[in-house]
Amino acid sequence: MDNLLYISALIAAIAFAVLVIYLVRLLKESERTMTSVANTLEGLEKQMEGITTETTLLLNRTNALAEDINQKADKLNGLVDSISGLSSTFTTFSASVNEVSETISKIAVENKEETAQAIKWGNVAMEVFKKKKDKKRTK
C-alpha cells in the first residue's frame, strides 16, 4: 500500500510539473504578445501625434480661408448694393425717356401738319445742300 501511495504522489508530481511547464510557456507567449502590442501602441501614438499636428495645420488654414471668404463676401455685398442702386437709376432714366417720348409723340400728333411741312422743308434743304456739294466737287 505504501507503494501505491508513492506512485500516486509521483503521478501528482508529474502532473504538477506538466502544469507548471504549460503555464510557463503560456506566460512567455503572453509576454511576447504584450511586447508586440506595446510596440504597436508606441507606433500608433507617434502616428497620432503626426496626425494631430497635420490636423491642427489644416484647421488653421481652414479658418484663414473662411476669414478670407467672409471678407470677399462683404466686398461682394457692397458691389451688389451698388449694382442695385444702378438698376434703380436706369429704371428712373428709362421712365424719364418714356415720358419725353410720349410728350414728343403727343406734340407730333397735335401738330401733324406743321410736322409734315417741317419734314418737307428739311428734305428740300438737304437736296439743296447736296446739289451745292455736287457742284463744288465737279468744279
Short mmCIF file of C-alpha atoms in Angstrom, two decimals:
data_model
loop_
_atom_site.label_atom_id
_atom_site.label_comp_id
_atom_site.label_asym_id
_atom_site.label_seq_id
_atom_site.Cartn_x
_atom_site.Cartn_y
_atom_site.Cartn_z
CA MET A 1 0.00 0.00 0.00
CA ASP A 2 2.93 2.26 0.58
CA ASN A 3 3.91 1.68 -2.99
CA LEU A 4 0.55 2.82 -4.18
CA LEU A 5 0.88 6.00 -2.14
CA TYR A 6 4.33 6.69 -3.64
CA ILE A 7 3.05 6.04 -7.16
CA SER A 8 0.12 8.43 -6.68
CA ALA A 9 2.45 11.08 -5.26
CA LEU A 10 4.75 10.57 -8.25
CA ILE A 11 1.81 10.91 -10.69
CA ALA A 12 0.66 14.07 -8.87
CA ALA A 13 4.19 15.49 -9.01
CA ILE A 14 4.46 14.72 -12.74
CA ALA A 15 1.03 16.28 -13.38
CA PHE A 16 2.07 19.35 -11.40
CA ALA A 17 5.35 19.59 -13.35
CA VAL A 18 3.44 19.34 -16.68
CA LEU A 19 1.03 22.02 -15.48
CA VAL A 20 3.91 24.32 -14.46
CA ILE A 21 5.66 23.78 -17.81
CA TYR A 22 2.41 24.58 -19.65
CA LEU A 23 1.87 27.74 -17.56
CA VAL A 24 5.48 28.90 -18.16
CA ARG A 25 5.02 28.51 -21.92
CA LEU A 26 1.69 30.32 -21.77
CA LEU A 27 3.19 33.19 -19.79
CA LYS A 28 6.15 33.50 -22.21
CA GLU A 29 3.76 33.66 -25.21
CA SER A 30 1.66 36.22 -23.34
CA GLU A 31 4.81 38.28 -22.69
CA ARG A 32 5.69 38.23 -26.42
CA THR A 33 2.15 39.23 -27.34
CA MET A 34 2.13 42.06 -24.79
CA THR A 35 5.52 43.30 -26.06
CA SER A 36 4.18 43.30 -29.61
CA VAL A 37 1.05 45.17 -28.51
CA ALA A 38 3.19 47.73 -26.63
CA ASN A 39 5.35 48.31 -29.72
CA THR A 40 2.26 48.70 -31.89
CA LEU A 41 0.76 51.20 -29.45
CA GLU A 42 4.00 53.23 -29.42
CA GLY A 43 3.94 53.40 -33.22
CA LEU A 44 0.30 54.33 -33.15
CA GLU A 45 0.99 57.07 -30.61
CA LYS A 46 3.70 58.56 -32.88
CA GLN A 47 1.35 58.43 -35.86
CA MET A 48 -1.40 60.10 -33.84
CA GLU A 49 1.00 62.92 -32.93
CA GLY A 50 1.70 63.46 -36.63
CA ILE A 51 -1.99 63.35 -37.47
CA THR A 52 -2.74 65.81 -34.68
CA THR A 53 -0.11 68.22 -35.97
CA GLU A 54 -1.40 67.97 -39.54
CA THR A 55 -4.99 68.35 -38.37
CA THR A 56 -4.08 71.49 -36.43
CA LEU A 57 -2.37 72.97 -39.51
CA LEU A 58 -5.36 72.07 -41.67
CA LEU A 59 -7.74 73.63 -39.16
CA ASN A 60 -5.67 76.84 -39.11
CA ARG A 61 -5.67 77.00 -42.91
CA THR A 62 -9.40 76.34 -42.99
CA ASN A 63 -10.01 79.17 -40.53
CA ALA A 64 -7.85 81.55 -42.59
CA LEU A 65 -9.71 80.53 -45.74
CA ALA A 66 -13.09 81.06 -44.06
CA GLU A 67 -11.98 84.53 -42.91
CA ASP A 68 -10.82 85.38 -46.45
CA ILE A 69 -14.13 84.18 -47.89
CA ASN A 70 -16.03 86.32 -45.36
CA GLN A 71 -14.01 89.41 -46.32
CA LYS A 72 -14.62 88.80 -50.01
CA ALA A 73 -18.33 88.19 -49.37
CA ASP A 74 -18.53 91.56 -47.56
CA LYS A 75 -16.88 93.28 -50.55
CA LEU A 76 -19.24 91.46 -52.90
CA ASN A 77 -22.22 92.66 -50.84
CA GLY A 78 -21.05 96.24 -51.41
CA LEU A 79 -20.84 95.57 -55.16
CA VAL A 80 -24.32 94.05 -55.19
CA ASP A 81 -25.68 97.11 -53.34
CA SER A 82 -24.01 99.38 -55.90
CA ILE A 83 -25.48 97.40 -58.78
CA SER A 84 -28.88 97.56 -57.13
CA GLY A 85 -28.59 101.36 -56.92
CA LEU A 86 -27.50 101.47 -60.57
CA SER A 87 -30.55 99.42 -61.51
CA SER A 88 -32.79 101.96 -59.77
CA THR A 89 -31.06 104.76 -61.66
CA PHE A 90 -31.59 103.02 -65.01
CA THR A 91 -35.24 102.41 -64.17
CA THR A 92 -35.73 106.10 -63.36
CA PHE A 93 -33.85 107.13 -66.52
CA SER A 94 -35.95 104.77 -68.64
CA ALA A 95 -39.15 106.20 -67.17
CA SER A 96 -37.93 109.72 -67.96
CA VAL A 97 -37.10 108.75 -71.56
CA ASN A 98 -40.54 107.19 -71.91
CA GLU A 99 -42.16 110.40 -70.65
CA VAL A 100 -40.18 112.54 -73.09
CA SER A 101 -41.01 110.14 -75.92
CA GLU A 102 -44.71 110.24 -75.07
CA THR A 103 -44.63 114.04 -74.86
CA ILE A 104 -42.93 114.31 -78.26
CA SER A 105 -45.43 111.85 -79.75
CA LYS A 106 -48.35 113.88 -78.39
CA ILE A 107 -46.90 117.13 -79.72
CA ALA A 108 -46.24 115.49 -83.11
CA VAL A 109 -49.83 114.21 -83.27
CA GLU A 110 -51.20 117.60 -82.25
CA ASN A 111 -49.06 119.37 -84.86
CA LYS A 112 -49.28 116.90 -87.74
CA GLU A 113 -49.46 119.48 -90.44
CA GLU A 114 -46.61 121.60 -89.10
CA THR A 115 -44.53 118.45 -88.65
CA ALA A 116 -45.17 117.33 -92.23
CA GLN A 117 -44.24 120.80 -93.51
CA ALA A 118 -41.05 120.80 -91.39
CA ILE A 119 -40.11 117.41 -92.83
CA LYS A 120 -40.75 118.66 -96.40
CA TRP A 121 -38.63 121.75 -95.81
CA GLY A 122 -35.95 119.60 -94.24
CA ASN A 123 -35.89 117.36 -97.31
CA VAL A 124 -35.74 120.38 -99.63
CA ALA A 125 -32.88 121.85 -97.60
CA MET A 126 -30.99 118.55 -97.77
CA GLU A 127 -31.40 118.38 -101.55
CA VAL A 128 -30.19 121.96 -101.98
CA PHE A 129 -27.21 121.18 -99.77
CA LYS A 130 -26.42 118.05 -101.81
CA LYS A 131 -26.64 119.97 -105.11
CA LYS A 132 -24.24 122.63 -103.83
CA LYS A 133 -21.88 119.96 -102.64
CA ASP A 134 -22.02 118.18 -106.02
CA LYS A 135 -21.32 121.46 -107.83
CA LYS A 136 -18.28 122.08 -105.66
CA ARG A 137 -16.94 118.61 -106.42
CA THR A 138 -17.39 118.98 -110.18
CA LYS A 139 -15.53 122.29 -110.23
#
